[in-house]
Short mmCIF file of C-alpha atoms and ligand atoms in Angstrom, two decimals:
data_model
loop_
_atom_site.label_atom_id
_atom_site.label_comp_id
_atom_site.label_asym_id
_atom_site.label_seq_id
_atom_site.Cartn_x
_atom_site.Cartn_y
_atom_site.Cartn_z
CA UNK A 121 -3.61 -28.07 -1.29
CA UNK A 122 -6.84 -26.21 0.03
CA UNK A 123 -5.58 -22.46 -1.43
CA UNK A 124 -8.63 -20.07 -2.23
CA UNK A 125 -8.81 -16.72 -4.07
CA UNK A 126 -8.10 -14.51 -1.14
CA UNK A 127 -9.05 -10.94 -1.94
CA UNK A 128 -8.46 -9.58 2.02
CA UNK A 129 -7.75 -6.02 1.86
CA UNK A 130 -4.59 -6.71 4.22
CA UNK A 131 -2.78 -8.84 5.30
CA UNK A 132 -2.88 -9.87 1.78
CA UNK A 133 -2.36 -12.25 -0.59
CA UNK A 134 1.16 -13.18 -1.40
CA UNK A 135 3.01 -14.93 -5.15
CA UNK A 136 2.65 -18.73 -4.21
CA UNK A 137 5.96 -18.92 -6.13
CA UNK A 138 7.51 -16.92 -3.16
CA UNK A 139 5.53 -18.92 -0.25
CA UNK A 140 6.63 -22.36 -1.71
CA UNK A 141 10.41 -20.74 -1.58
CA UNK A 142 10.45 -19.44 1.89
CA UNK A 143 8.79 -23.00 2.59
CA UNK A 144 11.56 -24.73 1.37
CA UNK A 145 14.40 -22.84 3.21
CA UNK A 146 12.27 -22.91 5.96
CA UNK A 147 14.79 -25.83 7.95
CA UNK A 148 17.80 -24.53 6.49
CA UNK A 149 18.28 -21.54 4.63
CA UNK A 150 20.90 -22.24 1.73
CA UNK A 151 23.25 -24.18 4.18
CA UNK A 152 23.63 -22.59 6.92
CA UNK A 153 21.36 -24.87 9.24
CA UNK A 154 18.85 -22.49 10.98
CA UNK A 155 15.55 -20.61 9.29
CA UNK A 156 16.07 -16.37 8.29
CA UNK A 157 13.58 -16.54 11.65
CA UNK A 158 16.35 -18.07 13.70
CA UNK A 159 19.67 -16.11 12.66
CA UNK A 160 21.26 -12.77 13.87
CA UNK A 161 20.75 -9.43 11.99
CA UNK A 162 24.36 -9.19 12.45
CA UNK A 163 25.35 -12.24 10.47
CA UNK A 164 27.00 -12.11 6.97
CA UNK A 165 23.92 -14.24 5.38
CA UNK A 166 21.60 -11.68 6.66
CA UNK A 167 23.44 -8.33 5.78
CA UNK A 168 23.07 -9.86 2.62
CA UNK A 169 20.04 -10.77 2.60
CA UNK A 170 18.49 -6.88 3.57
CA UNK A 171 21.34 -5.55 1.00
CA UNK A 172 20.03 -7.18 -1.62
CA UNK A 173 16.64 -6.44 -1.06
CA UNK A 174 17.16 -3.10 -0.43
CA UNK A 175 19.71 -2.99 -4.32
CA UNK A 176 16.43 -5.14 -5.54
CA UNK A 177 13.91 -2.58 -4.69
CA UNK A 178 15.67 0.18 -5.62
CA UNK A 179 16.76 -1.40 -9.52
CA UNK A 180 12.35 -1.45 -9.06
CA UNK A 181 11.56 1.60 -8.66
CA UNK A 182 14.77 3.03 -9.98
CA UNK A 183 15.35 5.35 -6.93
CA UNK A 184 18.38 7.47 -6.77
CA UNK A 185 20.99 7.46 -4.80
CA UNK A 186 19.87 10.83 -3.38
CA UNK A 187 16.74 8.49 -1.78
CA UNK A 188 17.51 6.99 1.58
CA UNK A 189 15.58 3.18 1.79
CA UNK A 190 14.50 2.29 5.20
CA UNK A 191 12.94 -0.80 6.56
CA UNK A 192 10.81 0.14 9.62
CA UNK A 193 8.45 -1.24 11.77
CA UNK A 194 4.97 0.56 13.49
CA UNK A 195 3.07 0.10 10.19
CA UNK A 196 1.63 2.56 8.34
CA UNK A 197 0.03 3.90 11.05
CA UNK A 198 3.35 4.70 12.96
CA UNK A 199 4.16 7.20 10.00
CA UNK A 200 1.14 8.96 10.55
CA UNK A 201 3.39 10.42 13.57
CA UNK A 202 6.92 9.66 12.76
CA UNK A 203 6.27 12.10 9.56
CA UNK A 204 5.46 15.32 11.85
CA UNK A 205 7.39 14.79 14.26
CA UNK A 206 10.62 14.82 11.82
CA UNK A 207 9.42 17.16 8.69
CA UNK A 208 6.89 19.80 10.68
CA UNK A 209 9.84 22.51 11.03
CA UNK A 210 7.40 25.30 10.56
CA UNK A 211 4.88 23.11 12.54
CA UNK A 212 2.83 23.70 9.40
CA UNK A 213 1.87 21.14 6.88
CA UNK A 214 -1.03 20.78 4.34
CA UNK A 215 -3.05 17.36 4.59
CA UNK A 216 -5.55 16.03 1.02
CA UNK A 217 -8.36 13.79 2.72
CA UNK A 218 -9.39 11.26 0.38
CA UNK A 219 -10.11 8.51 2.69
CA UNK A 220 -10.05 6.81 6.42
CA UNK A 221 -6.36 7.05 6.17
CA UNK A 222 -5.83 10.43 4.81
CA UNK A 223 -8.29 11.52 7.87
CA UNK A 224 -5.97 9.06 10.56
CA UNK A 225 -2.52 10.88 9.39
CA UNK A 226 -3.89 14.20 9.22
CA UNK A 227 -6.06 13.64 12.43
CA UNK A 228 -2.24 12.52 14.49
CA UNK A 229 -0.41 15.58 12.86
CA UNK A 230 -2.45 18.15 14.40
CA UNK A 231 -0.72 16.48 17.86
CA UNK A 232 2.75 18.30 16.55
CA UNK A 233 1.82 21.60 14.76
CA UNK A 234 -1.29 23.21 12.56
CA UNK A 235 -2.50 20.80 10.29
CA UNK A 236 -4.55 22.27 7.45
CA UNK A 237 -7.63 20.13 5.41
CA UNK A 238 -6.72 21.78 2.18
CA UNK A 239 -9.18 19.51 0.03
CA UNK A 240 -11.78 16.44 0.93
CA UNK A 241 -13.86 13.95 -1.14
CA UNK A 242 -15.79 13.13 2.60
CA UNK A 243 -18.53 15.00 1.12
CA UNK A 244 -19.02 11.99 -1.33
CA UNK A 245 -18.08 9.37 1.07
CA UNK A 246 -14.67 9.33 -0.83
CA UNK A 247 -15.87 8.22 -3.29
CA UNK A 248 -13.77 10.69 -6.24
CA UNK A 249 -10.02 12.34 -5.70
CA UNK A 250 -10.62 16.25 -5.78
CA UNK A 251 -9.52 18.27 -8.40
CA UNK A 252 -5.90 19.04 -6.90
CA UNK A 253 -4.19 20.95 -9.42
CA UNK A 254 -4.44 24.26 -7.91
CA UNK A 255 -4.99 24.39 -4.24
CA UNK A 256 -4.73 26.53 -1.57
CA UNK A 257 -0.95 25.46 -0.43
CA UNK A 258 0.06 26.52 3.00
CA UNK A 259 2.93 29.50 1.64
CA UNK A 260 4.90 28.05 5.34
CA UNK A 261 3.95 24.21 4.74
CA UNK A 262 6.84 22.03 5.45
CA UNK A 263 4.79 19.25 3.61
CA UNK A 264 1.62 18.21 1.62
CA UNK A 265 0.05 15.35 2.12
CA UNK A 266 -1.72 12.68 0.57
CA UNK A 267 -2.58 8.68 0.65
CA UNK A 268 -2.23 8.03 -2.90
CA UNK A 269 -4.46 4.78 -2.83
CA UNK A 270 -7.50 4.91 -0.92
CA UNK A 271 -7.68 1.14 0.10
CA UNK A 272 -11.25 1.33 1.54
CA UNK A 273 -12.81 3.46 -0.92
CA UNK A 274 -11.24 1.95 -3.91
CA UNK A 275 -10.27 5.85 -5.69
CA UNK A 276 -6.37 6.24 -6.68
CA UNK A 277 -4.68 9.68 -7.37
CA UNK A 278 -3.81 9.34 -11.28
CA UNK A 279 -1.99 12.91 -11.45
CA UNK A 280 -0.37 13.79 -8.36
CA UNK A 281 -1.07 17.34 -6.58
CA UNK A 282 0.18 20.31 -7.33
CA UNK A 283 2.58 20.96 -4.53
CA UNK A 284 3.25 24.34 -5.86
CA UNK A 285 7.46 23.20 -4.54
CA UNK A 286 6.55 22.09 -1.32
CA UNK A 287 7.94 18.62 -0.47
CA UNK A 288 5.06 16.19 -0.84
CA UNK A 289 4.74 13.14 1.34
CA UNK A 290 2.92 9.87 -0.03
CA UNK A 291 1.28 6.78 1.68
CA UNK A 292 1.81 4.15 -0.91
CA UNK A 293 0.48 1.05 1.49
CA UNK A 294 -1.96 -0.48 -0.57
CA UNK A 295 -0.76 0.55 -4.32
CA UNK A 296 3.10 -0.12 -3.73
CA UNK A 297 5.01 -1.92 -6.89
CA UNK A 298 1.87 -2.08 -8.44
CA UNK A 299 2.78 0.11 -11.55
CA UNK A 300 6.03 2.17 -12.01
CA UNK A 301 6.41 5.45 -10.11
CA UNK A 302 9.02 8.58 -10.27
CA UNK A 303 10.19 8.36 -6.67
CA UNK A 304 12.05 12.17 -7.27
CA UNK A 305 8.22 13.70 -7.62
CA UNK A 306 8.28 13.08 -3.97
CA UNK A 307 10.25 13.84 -0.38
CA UNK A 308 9.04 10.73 1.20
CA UNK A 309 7.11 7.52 -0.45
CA UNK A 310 6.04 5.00 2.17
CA UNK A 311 3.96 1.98 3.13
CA UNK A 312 2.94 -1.13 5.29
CA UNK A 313 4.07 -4.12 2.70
CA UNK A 314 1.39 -5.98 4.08
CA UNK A 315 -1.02 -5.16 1.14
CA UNK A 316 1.22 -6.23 -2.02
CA UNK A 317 4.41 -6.73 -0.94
CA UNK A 318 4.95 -9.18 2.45
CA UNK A 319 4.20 -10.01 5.44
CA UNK A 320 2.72 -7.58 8.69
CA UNK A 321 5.55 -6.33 10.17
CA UNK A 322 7.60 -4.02 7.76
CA UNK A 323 7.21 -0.23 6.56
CA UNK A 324 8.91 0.47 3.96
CA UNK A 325 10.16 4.52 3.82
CA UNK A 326 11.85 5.68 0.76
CA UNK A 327 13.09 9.57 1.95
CA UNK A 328 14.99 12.16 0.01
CA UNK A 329 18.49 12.24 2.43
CA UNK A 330 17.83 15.63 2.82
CA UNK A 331 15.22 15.68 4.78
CA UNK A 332 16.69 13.01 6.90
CA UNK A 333 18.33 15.21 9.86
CA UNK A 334 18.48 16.07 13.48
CA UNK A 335 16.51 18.89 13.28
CA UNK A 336 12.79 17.03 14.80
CA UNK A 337 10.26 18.14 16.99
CA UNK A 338 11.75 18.20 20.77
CA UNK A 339 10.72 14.84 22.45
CA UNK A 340 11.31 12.82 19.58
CA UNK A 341 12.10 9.25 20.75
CA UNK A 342 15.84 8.11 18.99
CA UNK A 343 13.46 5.25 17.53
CA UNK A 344 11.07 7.64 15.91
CA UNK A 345 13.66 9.60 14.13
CA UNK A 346 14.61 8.73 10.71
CA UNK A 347 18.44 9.74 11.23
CA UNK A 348 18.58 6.75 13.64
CA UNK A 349 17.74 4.40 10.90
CA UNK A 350 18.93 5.94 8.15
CA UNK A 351 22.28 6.24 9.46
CA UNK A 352 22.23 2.20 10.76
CA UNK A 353 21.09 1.51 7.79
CA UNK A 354 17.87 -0.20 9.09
CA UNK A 355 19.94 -2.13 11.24
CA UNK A 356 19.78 0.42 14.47
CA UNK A 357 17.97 -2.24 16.12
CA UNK A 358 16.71 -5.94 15.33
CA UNK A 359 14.76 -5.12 12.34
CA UNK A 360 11.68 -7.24 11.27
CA UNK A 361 14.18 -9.58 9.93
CA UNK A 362 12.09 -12.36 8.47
CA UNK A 363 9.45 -10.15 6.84
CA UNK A 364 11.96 -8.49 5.04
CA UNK A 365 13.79 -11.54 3.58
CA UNK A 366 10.03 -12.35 2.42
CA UNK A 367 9.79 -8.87 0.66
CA UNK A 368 13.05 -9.45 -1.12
CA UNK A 369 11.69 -12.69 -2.25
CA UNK A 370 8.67 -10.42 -3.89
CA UNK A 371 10.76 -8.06 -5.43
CA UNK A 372 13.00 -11.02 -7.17
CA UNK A 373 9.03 -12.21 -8.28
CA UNK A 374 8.48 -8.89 -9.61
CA UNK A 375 12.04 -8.67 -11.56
CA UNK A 376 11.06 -12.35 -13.22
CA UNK A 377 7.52 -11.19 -14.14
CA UNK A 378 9.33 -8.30 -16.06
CA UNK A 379 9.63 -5.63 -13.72
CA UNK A 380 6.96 -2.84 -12.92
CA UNK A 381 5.35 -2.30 -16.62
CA UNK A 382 4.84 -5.89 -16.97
CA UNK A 383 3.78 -5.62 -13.14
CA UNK A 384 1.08 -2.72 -14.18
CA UNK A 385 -0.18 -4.32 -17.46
CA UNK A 386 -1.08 -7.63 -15.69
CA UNK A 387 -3.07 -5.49 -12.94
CA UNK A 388 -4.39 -3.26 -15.72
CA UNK A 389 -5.65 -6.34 -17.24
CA UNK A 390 -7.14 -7.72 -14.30
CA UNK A 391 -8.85 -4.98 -13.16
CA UNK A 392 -10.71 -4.37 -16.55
CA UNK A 393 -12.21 -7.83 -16.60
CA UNK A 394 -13.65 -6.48 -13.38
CA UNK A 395 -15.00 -2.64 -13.95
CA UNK A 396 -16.02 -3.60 -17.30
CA UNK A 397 -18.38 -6.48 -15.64
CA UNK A 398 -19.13 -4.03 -13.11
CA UNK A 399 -20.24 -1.57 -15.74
CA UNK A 400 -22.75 -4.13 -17.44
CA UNK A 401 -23.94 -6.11 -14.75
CA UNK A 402 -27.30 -4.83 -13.82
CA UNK A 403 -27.58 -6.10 -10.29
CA UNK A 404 -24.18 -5.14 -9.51
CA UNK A 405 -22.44 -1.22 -9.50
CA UNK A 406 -18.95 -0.25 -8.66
CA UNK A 407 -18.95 2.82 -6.02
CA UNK A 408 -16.18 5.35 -6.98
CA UNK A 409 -16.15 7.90 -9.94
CA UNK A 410 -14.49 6.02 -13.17
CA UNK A 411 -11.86 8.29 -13.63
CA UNK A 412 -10.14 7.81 -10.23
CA UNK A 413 -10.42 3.94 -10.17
CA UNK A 414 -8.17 1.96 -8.27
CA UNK A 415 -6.19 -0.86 -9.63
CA UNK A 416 -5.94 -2.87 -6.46
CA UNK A 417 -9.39 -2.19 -4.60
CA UNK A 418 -12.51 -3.05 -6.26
CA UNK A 419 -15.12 -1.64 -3.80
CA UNK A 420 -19.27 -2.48 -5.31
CA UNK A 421 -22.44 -2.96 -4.34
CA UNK A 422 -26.09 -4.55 -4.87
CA UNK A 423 -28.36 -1.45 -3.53
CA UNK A 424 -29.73 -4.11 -0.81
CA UNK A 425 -27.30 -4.91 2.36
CA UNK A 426 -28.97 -8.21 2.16
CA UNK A 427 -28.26 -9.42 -1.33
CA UNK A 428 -25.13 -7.97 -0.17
CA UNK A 429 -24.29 -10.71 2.97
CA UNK A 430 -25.71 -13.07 1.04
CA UNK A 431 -22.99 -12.33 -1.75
CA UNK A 432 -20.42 -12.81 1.01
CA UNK A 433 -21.78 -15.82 2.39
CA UNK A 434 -22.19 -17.61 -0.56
CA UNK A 435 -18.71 -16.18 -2.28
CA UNK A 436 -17.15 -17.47 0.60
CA UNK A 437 -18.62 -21.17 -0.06
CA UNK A 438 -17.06 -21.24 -3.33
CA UNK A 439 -13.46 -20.13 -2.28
CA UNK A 440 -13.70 -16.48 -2.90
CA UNK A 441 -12.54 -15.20 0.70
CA UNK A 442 -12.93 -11.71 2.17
CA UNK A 443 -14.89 -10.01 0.12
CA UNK A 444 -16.92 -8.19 2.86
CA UNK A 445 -16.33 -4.70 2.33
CA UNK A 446 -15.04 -2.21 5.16
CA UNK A 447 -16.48 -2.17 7.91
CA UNK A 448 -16.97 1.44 7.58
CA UNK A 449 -18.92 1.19 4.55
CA UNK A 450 -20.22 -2.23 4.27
CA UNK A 451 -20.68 -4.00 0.61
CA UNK A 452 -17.94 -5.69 -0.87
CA UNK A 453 -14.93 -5.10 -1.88
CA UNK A 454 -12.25 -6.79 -4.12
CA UNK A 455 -8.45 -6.60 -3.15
CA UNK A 456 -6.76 -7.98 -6.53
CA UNK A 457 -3.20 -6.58 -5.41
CA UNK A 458 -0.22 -8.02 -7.64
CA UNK A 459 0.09 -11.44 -6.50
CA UNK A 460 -4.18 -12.06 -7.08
CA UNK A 461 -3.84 -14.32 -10.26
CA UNK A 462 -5.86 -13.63 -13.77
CA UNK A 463 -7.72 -16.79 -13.10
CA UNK A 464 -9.27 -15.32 -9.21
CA UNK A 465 -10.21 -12.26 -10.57
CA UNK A 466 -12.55 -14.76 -13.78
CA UNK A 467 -13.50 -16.83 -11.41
CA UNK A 468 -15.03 -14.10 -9.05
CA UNK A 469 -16.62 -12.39 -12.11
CA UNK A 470 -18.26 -16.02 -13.31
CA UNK A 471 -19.67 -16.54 -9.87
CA UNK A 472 -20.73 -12.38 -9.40
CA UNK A 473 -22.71 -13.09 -12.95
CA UNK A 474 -24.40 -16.61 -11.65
CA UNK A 475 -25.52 -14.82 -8.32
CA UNK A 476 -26.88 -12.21 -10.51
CA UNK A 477 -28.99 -14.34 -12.87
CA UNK A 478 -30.25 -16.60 -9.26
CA UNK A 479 -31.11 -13.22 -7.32
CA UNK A 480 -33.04 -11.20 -10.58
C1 PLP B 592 -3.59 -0.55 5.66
C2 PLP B 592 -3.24 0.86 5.46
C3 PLP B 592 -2.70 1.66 6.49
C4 PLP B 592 -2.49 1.13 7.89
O1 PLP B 592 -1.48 0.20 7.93
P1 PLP B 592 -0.96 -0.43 9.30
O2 PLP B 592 0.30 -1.09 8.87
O3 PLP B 592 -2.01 -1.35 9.79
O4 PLP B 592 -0.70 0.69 10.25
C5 PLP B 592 -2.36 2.95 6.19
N1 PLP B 592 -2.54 3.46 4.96
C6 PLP B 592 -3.07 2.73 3.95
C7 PLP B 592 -3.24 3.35 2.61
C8 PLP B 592 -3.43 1.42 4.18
O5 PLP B 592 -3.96 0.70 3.17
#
């Protein structure tokens, strides 16, 4: 088997465990003669396969029963709208831009109602989360915003905002299941799995119920309101049936790994070996401000774009894949979500300090 250490931002790497699994059921899954791919949402083996992801997930994170779970599809990117158009009531709502994805959502909102910039890092390429603990709240904000993990930029919210009571709203994409989180700090938690926790294909919205009504923007398409899935319980339509029987698959990984503590010490662990390279290494420097480090995205530099391709190149020849860095801001970058093994994350430190003692 040709696998490498794949650290692409997203689609993403995925617990071999779990891809050797869905292999094996790919034919016939547990007996009933077709693949997950082939069978109707409607069926008995499905309804239980989405119900017991969905009781999976929530056991997780330990969400409430006040919490709606919705599997979705659109992507991330599709919430950047679907959020507006069902929360903006006041057609007000207060946006933190810490990143390319912070800017996309609060970019779409200002389609449905005023959307306010109420702090930026852009003035240090995003490279820091801004002080957020007292700002300048919107008194008629229906939401605040932020994207908790800034998957280009590599920075990660450690305390979240001061909402000062107003509901706040939370891209998780790229730092879902990664460590535990109080779901009730927020009105709505979502992301695209396709960073830690399956395949392209599913959003994943965890919503306070009541926020989930009929009361959206005029024009709202049925599939764009939450109501319509919440009430069908994701099963309005054919949902994106097969990525979600993979995404149960991770969560049953992440219950035999010892649930999200034992989740967040292994990436803690991981991502030290990293930084604390990162901090000695003297052709190499991480990018962001220390204090508001990512766990998952490892963005660095050499200080010379061509040492820099050459990196790439050359990483890439020894089975270290995607390490190119956004194309927005060029250098590399390290994904090393949950399923990125201990032994990828040596092995691209080993080979980061050989390049550096060939290229002195
Ligand atoms: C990848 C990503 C997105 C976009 O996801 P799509 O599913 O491609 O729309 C949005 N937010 C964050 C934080 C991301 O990492």
């Amino acid at each position: 088997m040709g696998r490498v250490y794949n650290f692409s931002a997203g689609p993403a790497v995925l617990p071999e465990e779990v891809l050797r699994e869905a292999a094996d059921e790919m034919m016939d899954y547990r007996g009933c003669g077709m693949s997950v791919m082939e069978m109707s949402h409607r069926s008995k083996v499905y309804d239980d396969i989405i119900k017991t992801a969905e009781a999976d997930l929530r056991s997780l994170l330990g969400i409430p029963d006040d919490y709606e779970v919705m599997f979705l599809q659109g992507g991330a990117s599709q919430q950047f709208a679907m959020i507006p158009m069902n929360l903006m009531k006041n057609k007000v709502a207060d946006y933190i831009v810490t990143g390319q994805w912070a800017k996309k959502a609060y970019q779409e909102a200002q389609i449905y109602g005023k959307a306010n910039k109420i702090a930026s890092s852009e003035d240090k390429t995003f490279s820091y989360i801004p002080d957020c603990s007292d700002l300048p709240i919107s008194p008629d904000a229906d939401y605040v915003y932020i994207c908790e993990n800034n998957t280009i930029y590599g920075t990660k919210f450690k305390k979240l905002p001061n909402t000062k009571g107003k509901t706040l709203v939370s891209d998780v994409s790229s730092c879902f299941l990664s460590e535990p989180m109080d779901v009730t700090k927020y009105g709505v938690v979502y992301g695209g799995v396709q960073k830690n926790i399956g395949p392209a294909g599913v959003v994943i919205v965890i919503m306070k119920k009541e926020l989930i009504t009929e009361d959206v923007l005029p024009g709202t398409p049925t599939m764009l309101k939450y109501k319509t899935h919440a009430d069908a319980q994701s099963l309005y339509n054919t949902p994106p049936a097969y990525g979600i029987y993979i995404c149960g698959k991770v969560f049953k990984w992440i219950q035999k790994i010892g649930g999200l503590e034992a989740m967040k010490k292994h990436n803690e662990e991981k991502a030290k070996i990293l930084y604390d390279f990162l901090d000695e290494s003297s052709l190499f420097k991480g990018t962001v401000v220390k204090e508001d480090r990512s766990l998952m995205n490892v963005p660095f530099v050499t200080g010379s774009e061509e040492l820099d391709a050459k990196f790439v190149k050359e990483s890439k020849a020894a089975g270290l894949e995607n390490l190119k860095g956004h194309r927005s801001v060029g250098g590399m970058r390290a994904s090393i979500y949950n399923a990125m093994p201990i032994e990828g994350v040596k092995a691209l430190v080993e080979f980061m300090k050989k390049f550096e003692t060939e290229n002195k």
